[in-house]
Tab-separated table of C-alpha atoms and ligand atoms in Angstrom:
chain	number	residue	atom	x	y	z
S	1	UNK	CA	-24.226	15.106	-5.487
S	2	UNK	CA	-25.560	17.640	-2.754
S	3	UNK	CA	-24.623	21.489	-2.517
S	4	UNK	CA	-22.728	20.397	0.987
S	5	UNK	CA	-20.630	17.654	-1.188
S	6	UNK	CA	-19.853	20.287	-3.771
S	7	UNK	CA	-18.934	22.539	-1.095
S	8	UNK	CA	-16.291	20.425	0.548
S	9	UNK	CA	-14.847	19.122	-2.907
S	10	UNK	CA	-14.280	23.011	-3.885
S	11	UNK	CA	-12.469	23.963	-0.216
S	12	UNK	CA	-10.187	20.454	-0.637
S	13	UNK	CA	-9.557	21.554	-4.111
S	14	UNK	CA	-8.068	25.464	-2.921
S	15	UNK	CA	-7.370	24.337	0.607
S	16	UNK	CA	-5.929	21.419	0.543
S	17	UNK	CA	-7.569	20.309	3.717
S	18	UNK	CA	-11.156	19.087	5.407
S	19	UNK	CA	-11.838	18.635	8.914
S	20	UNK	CA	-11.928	15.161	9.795
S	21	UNK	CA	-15.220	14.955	10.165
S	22	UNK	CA	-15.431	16.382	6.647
S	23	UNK	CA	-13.501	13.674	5.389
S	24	UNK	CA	-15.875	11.214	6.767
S	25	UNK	CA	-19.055	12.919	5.338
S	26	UNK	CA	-16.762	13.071	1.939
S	27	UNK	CA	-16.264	8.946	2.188
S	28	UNK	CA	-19.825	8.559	2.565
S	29	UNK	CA	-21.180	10.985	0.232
S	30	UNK	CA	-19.616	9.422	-2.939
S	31	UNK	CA	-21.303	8.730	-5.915
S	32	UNK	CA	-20.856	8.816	-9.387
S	33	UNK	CA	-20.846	12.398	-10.157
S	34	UNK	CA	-18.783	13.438	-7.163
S	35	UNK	CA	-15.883	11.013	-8.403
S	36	UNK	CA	-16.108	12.252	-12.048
S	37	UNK	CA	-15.904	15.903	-10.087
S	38	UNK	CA	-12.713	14.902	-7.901
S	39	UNK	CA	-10.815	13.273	-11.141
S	40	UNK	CA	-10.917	16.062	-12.886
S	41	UNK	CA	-9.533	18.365	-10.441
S	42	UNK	CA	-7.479	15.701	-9.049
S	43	UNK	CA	-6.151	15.469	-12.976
S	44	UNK	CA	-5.573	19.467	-13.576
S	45	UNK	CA	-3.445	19.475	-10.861
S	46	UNK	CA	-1.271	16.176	-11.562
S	47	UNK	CA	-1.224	17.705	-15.096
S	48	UNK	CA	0.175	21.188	-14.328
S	49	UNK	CA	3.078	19.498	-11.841
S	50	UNK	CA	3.764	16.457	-13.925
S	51	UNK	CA	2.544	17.225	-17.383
S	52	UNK	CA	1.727	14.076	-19.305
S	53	UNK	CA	4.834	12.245	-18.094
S	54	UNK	CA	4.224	9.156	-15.711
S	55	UNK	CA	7.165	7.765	-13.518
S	56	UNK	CA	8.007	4.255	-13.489
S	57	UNK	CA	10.221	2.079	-10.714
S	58	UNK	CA	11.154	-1.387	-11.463
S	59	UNK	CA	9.550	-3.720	-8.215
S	60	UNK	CA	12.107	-6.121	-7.226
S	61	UNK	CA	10.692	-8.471	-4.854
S	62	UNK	CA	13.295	-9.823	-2.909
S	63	UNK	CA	11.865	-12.536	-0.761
S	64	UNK	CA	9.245	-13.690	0.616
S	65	UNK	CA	10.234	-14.881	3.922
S	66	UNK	CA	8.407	-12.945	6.670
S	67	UNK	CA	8.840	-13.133	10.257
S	68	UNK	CA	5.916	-11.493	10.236
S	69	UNK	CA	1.790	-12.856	10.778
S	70	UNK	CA	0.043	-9.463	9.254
S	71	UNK	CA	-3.457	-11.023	8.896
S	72	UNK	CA	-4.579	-9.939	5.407
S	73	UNK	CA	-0.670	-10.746	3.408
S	74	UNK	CA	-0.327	-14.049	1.257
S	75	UNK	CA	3.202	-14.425	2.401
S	76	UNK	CA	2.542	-14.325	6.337
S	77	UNK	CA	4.223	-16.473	8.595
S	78	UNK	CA	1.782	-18.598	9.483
S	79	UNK	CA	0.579	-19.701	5.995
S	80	UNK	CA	2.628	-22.911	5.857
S	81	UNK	CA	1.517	-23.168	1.905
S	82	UNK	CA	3.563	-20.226	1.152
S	83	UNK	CA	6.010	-21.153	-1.760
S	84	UNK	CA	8.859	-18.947	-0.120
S	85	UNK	CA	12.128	-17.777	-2.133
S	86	UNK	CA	14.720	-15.309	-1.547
S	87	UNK	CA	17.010	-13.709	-4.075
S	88	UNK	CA	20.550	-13.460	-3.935
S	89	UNK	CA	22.826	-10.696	-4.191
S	90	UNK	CA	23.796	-11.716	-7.762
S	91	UNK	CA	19.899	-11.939	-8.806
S	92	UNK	CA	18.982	-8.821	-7.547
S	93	UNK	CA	22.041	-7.230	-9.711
S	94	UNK	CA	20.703	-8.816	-12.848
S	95	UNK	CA	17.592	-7.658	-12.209
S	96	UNK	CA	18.376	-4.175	-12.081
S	97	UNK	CA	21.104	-4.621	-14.909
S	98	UNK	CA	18.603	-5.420	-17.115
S	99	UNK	CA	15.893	-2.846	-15.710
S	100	UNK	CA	18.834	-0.155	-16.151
S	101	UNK	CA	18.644	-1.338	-19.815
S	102	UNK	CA	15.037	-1.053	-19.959
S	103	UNK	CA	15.307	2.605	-19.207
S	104	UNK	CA	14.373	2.356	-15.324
S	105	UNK	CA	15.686	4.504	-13.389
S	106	UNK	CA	14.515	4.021	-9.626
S	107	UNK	CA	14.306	0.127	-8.196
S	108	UNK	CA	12.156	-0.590	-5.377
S	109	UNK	CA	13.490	-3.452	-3.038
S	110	UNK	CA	10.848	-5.207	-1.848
S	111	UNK	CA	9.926	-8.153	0.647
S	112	UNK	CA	8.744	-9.675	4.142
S	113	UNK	CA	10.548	-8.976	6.775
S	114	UNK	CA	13.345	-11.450	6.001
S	115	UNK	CA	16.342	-11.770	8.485
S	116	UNK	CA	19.306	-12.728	5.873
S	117	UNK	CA	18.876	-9.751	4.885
S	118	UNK	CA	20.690	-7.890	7.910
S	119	UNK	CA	22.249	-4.404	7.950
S	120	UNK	CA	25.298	-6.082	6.211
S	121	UNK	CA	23.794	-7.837	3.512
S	122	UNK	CA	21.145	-5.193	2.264
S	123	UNK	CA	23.540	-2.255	2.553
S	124	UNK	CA	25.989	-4.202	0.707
S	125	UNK	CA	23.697	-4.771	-2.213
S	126	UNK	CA	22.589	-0.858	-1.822
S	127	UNK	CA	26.110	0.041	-2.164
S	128	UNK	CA	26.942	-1.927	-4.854
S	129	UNK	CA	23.565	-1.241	-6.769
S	130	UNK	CA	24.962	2.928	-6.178
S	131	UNK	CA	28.271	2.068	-7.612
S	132	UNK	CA	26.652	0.454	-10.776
S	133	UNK	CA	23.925	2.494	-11.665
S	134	UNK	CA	24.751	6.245	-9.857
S	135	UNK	CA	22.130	7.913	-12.027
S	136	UNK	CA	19.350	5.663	-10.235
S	137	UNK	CA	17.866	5.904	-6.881
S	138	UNK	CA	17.421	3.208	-4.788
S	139	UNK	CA	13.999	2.894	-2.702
S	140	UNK	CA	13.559	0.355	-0.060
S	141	UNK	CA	10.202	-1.323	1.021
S	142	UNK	CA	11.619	-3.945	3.504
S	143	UNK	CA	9.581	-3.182	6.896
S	144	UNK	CA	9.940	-2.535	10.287
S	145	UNK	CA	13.758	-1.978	11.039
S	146	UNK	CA	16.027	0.209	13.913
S	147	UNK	CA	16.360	3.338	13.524
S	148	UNK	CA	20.128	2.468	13.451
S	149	UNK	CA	19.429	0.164	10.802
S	150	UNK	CA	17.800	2.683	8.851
S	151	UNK	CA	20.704	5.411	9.105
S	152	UNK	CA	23.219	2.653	7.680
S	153	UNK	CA	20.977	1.661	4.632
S	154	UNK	CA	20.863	5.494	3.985
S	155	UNK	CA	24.764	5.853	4.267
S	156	UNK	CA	24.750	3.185	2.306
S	157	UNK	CA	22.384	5.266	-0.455
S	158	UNK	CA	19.465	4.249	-0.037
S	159	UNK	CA	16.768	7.009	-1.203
S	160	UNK	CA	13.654	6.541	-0.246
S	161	UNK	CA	11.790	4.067	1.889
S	162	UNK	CA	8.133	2.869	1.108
S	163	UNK	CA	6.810	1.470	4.603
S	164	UNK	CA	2.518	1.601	4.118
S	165	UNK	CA	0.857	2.691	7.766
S	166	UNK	CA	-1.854	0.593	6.575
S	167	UNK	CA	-4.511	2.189	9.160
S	168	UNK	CA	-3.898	5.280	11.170
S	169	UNK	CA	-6.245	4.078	13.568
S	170	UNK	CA	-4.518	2.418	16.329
S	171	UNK	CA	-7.883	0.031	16.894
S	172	UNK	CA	-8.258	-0.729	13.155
S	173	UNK	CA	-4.495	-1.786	13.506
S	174	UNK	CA	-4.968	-3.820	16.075
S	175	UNK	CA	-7.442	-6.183	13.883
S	176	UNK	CA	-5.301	-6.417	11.190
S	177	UNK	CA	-1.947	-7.511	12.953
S	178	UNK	CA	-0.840	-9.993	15.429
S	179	UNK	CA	-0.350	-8.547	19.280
S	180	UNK	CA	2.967	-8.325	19.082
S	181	UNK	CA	2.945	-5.807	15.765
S	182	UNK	CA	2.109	-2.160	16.635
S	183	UNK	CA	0.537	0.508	15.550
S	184	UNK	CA	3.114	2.579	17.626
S	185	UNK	CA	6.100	1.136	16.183
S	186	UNK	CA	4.871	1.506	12.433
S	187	UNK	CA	4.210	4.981	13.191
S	188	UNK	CA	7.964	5.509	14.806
S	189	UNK	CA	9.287	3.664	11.900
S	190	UNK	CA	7.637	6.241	9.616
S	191	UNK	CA	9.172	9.039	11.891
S	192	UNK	CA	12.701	7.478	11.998
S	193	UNK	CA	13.089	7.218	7.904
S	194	UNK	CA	11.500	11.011	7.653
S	195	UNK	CA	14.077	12.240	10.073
S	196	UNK	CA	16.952	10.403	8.469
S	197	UNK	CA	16.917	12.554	5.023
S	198	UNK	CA	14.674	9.470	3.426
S	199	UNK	CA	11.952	10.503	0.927
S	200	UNK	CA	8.913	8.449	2.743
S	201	UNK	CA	5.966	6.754	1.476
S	202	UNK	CA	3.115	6.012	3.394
S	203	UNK	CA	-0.231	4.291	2.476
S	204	UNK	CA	-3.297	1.648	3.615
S	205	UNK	CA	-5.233	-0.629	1.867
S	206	UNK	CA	-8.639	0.188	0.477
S	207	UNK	CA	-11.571	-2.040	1.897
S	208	UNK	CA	-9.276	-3.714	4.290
S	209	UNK	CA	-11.723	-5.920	6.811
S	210	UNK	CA	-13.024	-3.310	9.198
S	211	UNK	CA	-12.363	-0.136	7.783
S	212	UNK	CA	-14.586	2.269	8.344
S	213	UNK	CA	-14.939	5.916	6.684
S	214	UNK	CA	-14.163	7.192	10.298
S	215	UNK	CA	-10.720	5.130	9.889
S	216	UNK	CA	-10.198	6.382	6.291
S	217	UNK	CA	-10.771	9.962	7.168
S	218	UNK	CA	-7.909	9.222	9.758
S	219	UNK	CA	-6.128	8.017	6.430
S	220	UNK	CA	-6.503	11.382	5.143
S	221	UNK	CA	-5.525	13.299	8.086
S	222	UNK	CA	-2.122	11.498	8.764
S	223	UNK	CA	-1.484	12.114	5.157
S	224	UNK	CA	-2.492	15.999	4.922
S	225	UNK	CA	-0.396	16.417	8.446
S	226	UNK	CA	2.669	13.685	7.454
S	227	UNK	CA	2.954	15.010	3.658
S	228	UNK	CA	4.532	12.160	2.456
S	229	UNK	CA	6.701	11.886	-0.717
S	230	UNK	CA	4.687	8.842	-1.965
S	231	UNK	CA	1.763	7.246	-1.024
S	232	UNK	CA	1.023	3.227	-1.784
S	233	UNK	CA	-2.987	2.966	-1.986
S	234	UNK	CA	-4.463	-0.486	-3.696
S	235	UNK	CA	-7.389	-2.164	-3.069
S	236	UNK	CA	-7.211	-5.017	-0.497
S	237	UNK	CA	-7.701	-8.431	-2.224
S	238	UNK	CA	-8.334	-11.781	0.015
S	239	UNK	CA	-5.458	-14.201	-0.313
S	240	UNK	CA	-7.226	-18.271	0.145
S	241	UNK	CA	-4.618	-18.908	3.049
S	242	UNK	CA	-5.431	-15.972	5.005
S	243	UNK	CA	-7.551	-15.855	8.039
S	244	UNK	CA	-9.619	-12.797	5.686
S	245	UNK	CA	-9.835	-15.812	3.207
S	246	UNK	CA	-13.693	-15.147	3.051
S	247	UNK	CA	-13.664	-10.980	3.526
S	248	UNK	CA	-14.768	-9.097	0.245
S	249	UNK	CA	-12.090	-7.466	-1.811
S	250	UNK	CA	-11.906	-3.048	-2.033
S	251	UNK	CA	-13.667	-1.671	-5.091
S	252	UNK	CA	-12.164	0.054	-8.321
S	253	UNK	CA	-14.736	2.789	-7.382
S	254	UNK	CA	-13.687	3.868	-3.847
S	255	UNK	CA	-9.556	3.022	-4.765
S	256	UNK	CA	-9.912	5.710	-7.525
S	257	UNK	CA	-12.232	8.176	-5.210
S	258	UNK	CA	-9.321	7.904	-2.639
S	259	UNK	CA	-6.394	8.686	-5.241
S	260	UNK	CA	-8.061	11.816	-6.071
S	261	UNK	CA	-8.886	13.137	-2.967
S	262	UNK	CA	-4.711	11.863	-2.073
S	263	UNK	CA	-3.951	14.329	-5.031
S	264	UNK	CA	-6.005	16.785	-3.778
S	265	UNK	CA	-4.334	16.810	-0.494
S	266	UNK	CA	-1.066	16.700	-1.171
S	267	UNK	CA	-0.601	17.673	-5.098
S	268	UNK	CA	2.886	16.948	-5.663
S	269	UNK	CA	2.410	13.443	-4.002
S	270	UNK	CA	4.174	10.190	-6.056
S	271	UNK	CA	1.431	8.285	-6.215
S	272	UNK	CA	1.381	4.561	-7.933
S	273	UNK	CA	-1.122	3.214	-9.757
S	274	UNK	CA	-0.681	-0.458	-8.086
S	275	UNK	CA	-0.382	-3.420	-9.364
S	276	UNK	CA	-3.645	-4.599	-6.828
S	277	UNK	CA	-5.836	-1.859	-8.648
S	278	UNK	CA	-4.661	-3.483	-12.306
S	279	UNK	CA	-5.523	-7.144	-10.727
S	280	UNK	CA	-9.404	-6.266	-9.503
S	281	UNK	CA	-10.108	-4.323	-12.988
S	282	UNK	CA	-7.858	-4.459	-16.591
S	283	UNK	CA	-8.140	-1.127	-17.156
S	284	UNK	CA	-7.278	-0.611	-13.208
S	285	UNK	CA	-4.017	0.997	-13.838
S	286	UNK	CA	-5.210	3.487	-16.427
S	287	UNK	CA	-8.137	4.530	-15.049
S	288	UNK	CA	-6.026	4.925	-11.696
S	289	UNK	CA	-3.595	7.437	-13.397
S	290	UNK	CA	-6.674	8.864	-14.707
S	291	UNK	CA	-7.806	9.812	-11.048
S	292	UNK	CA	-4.749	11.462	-10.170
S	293	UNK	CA	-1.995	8.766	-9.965
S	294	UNK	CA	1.196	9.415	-11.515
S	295	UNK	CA	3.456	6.524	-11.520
S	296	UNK	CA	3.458	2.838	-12.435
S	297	UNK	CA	5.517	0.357	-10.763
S	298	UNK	CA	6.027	-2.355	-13.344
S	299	UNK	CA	7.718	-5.656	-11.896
S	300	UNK	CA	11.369	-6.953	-12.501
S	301	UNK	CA	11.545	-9.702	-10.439
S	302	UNK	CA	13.382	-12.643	-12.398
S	303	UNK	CA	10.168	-14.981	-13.787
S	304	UNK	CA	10.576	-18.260	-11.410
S	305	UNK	CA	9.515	-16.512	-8.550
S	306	UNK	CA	6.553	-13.945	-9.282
S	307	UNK	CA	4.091	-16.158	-8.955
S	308	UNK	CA	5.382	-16.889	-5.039
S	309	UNK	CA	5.540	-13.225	-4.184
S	310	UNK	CA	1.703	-13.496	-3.448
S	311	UNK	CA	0.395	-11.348	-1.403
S	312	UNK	CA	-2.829	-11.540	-2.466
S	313	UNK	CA	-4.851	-14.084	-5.219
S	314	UNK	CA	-4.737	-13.634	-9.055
S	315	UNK	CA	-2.101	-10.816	-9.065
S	316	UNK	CA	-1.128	-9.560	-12.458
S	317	UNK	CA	1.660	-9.867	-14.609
S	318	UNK	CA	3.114	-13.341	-13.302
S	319	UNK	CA	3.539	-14.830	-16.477
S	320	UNK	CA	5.396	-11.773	-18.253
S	321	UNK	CA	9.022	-10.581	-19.083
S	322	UNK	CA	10.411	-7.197	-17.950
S	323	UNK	CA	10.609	-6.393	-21.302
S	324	UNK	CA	6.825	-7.483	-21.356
S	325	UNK	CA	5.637	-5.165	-18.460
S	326	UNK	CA	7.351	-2.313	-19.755
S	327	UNK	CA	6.055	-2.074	-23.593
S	328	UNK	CA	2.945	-3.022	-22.054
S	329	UNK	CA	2.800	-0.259	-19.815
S	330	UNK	CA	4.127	2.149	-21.850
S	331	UNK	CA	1.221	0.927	-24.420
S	332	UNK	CA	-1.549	1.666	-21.435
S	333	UNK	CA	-0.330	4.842	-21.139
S	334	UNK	CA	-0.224	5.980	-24.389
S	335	UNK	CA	-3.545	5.158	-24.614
S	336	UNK	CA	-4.734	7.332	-22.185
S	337	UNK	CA	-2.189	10.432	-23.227
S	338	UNK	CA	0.328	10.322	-21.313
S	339	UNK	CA	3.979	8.530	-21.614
S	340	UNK	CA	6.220	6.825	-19.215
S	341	UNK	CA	9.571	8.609	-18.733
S	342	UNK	CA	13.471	7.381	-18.352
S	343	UNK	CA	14.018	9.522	-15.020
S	344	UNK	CA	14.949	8.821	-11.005
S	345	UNK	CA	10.754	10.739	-10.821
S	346	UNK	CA	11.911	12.525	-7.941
S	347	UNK	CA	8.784	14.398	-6.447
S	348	UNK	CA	8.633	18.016	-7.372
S	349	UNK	CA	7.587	21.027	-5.145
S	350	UNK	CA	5.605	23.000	-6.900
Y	1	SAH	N1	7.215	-6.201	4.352
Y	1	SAH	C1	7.083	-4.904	3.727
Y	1	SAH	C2	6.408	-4.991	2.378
Y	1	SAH	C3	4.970	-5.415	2.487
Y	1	SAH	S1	4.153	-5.806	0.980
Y	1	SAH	C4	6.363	-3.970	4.664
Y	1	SAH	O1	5.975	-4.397	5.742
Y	1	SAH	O2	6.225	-2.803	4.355
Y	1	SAH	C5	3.567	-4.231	0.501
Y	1	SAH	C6	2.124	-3.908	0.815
Y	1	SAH	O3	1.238	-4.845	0.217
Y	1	SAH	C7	1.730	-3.937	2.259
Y	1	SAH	O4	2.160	-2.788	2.937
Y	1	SAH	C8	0.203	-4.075	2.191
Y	1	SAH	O5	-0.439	-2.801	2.310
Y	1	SAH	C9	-0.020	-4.655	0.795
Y	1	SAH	N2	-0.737	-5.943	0.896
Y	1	SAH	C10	-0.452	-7.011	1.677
Y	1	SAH	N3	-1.409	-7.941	1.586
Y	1	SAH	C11	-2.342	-7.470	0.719
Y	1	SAH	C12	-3.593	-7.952	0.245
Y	1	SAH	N4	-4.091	-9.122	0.648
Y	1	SAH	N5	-4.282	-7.183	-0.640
Y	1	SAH	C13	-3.782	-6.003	-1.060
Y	1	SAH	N6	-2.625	-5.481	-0.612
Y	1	SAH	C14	-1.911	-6.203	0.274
């Protein structure tokens, strides 16, 4: 590591903040010693915010119809392989009944970009997931929607929304959608939830075909100016009926360079260890929250349909229980010090 890579780690690390063209030069400086460098910091600060407590939200994924053709995602229109499924009302319930029991207290609704699941039907099962479990919050991660749409899932109670920019460079975005996806409309949708009292993650892939470390220091700049509550990074991992079949997958390496300098950025961030880093390495989750991560989203999703949530090839965890996930979780994280909590993990200012 060079005196000019020290330099900039040290200025993130009281300023919060790097030119973008310092963010670039930060991408492509990395090595070994400048990653052991950012962990650390990244891990003071998640340590003097969060202590040794990690949150955890129980991932229930919904459905995986998608009217959508996103050109890297397993569960894309266009792959006519796709095993698709979509929960019911009552399912989803269970799920959560039985997460509640497990000591989770936030559930993230996940899924493509379904249409059962209008206005009516989600903020029914919202409302009715608010009624039975008030001490929980509710976080959605169902796509592009209205902004009207949005305002009645949060009257409805929703409390946060996870919707991943995936590139904040309009080009790069481009490359990875179809033509009639935009870059505009993510962004909008991103705008929308902020501005309707949502707590808002944001987020890319890491590796995703055509990145560049010009795109990723765009990454960094939307998320120093955005601030969001939460921010989704994993590495990008080919699915076989993709048209990025053949494209390489992100590294452990540069996922866990990019959480710290996340933490670094924004220090009170929620910000998961995925379940994409624990699928390209074992220890993936650990070492993740050992970067500067500070939750874990275990899965809930009832056991016939894991496998077909694929958004990607040899995801983890398909073959376990709840009850699984969780002691194994809260096993990893022993482990490495730390201990999963039974709290909503509401972000905290420092
Ligand atoms: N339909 C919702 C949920 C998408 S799935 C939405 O549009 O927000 C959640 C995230 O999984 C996506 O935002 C994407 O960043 C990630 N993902 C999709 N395909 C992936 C792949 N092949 N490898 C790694 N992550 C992927």
């Amino acid at each position: 590591m060079n005196g000019r890579m020290m330099k900039r780690i040290d200025r993130l690390t009281t300023q919060h903040s790097l030119p973008e063209s310092e963010y670039v030069e930060l991408i492509e400086g990395r090595d070994d010693e400048s990653a052991r460098l950012l962990a650390e910091r990244a891990s003071v600060l998640r340590r003097a915010i969060y202590g040794d407590t990690v949150f955890t939200r129980g991932l229930i994924e919904i459905s995986s119809i998608c009217r959508n053709d996103c050109l890297y995602c397993g569960i894309r229109r266009g792959n006519a392989h796709a095993d698709r499924y979509r929960l019911s009302r009552e399912d989803i319930l269970a799920c959560a009944a039985e997460g509640y029991a497990l000591g989770f207290r936030t559930f993230v609704l996940q899924g493509g970009e379904d249409p059962f699941f209008t206005d009516d039907v989600l903020c029914g099962i919202v409302s009715a997931l608010k009624a039975r479990h008030p001490d929980c919050a509710v976080t959605l991660s169902m796509g592009e929607r209205s902004r009207d749409s949005y305002r009645a899932l949060r009257h409805a109670g929703a409390d946060r929304y996870l919707l991943r920019h995936e590139t904040a460079d309009p080009g790069h975005y481009a490359r990875l959608h179809p033509k009639e996806m935009s870059f505009e409309h993510r962004m909008r949708c991103l705008q929308d939830l902020r501005e309707l009292g949502y707590q808002v993650g944001c987020g890319f892939m890491v590796g995703s075909p055509f990145q560049t470390p010009q795109t990723l220091a765009k990454d960094l700049k939307f998320i120093e100016v955005f601030q969001p509550d939460m921010c989704g990074i994993g590495p990008f991992i080919p699915h076989h009926d993709t048209p990025f079949r053949d494209e390489p997958a992100g590294t452990l390496e540069e996922t866990l360079f990019l959480l710290s300098v996340i933490r670094l950025i924004h220090p009170p961030v929620l910000l998961p260890a995925t379940t994409a880093l624990g699928t390209i390495d074992p220890q993936g989750r650990e070492k993740g929250i050992l970067a500067g991560a500070n939750v874990v989203m275990p899965n809930l999703s009832p056991m016939e349909v894991r496998s077909k949530y694929a958004l990607y090839d040899n995801k983890i965890c398909t073959d376990d229980e709840s009850a699984q996930c969780r002691q194994c979780l809260d096993r990893r994280m022993r482990g490495i010090g730390c201990r999963l909590v039974v709290d909503r993990g509401d972000i905290r200012h420092p």
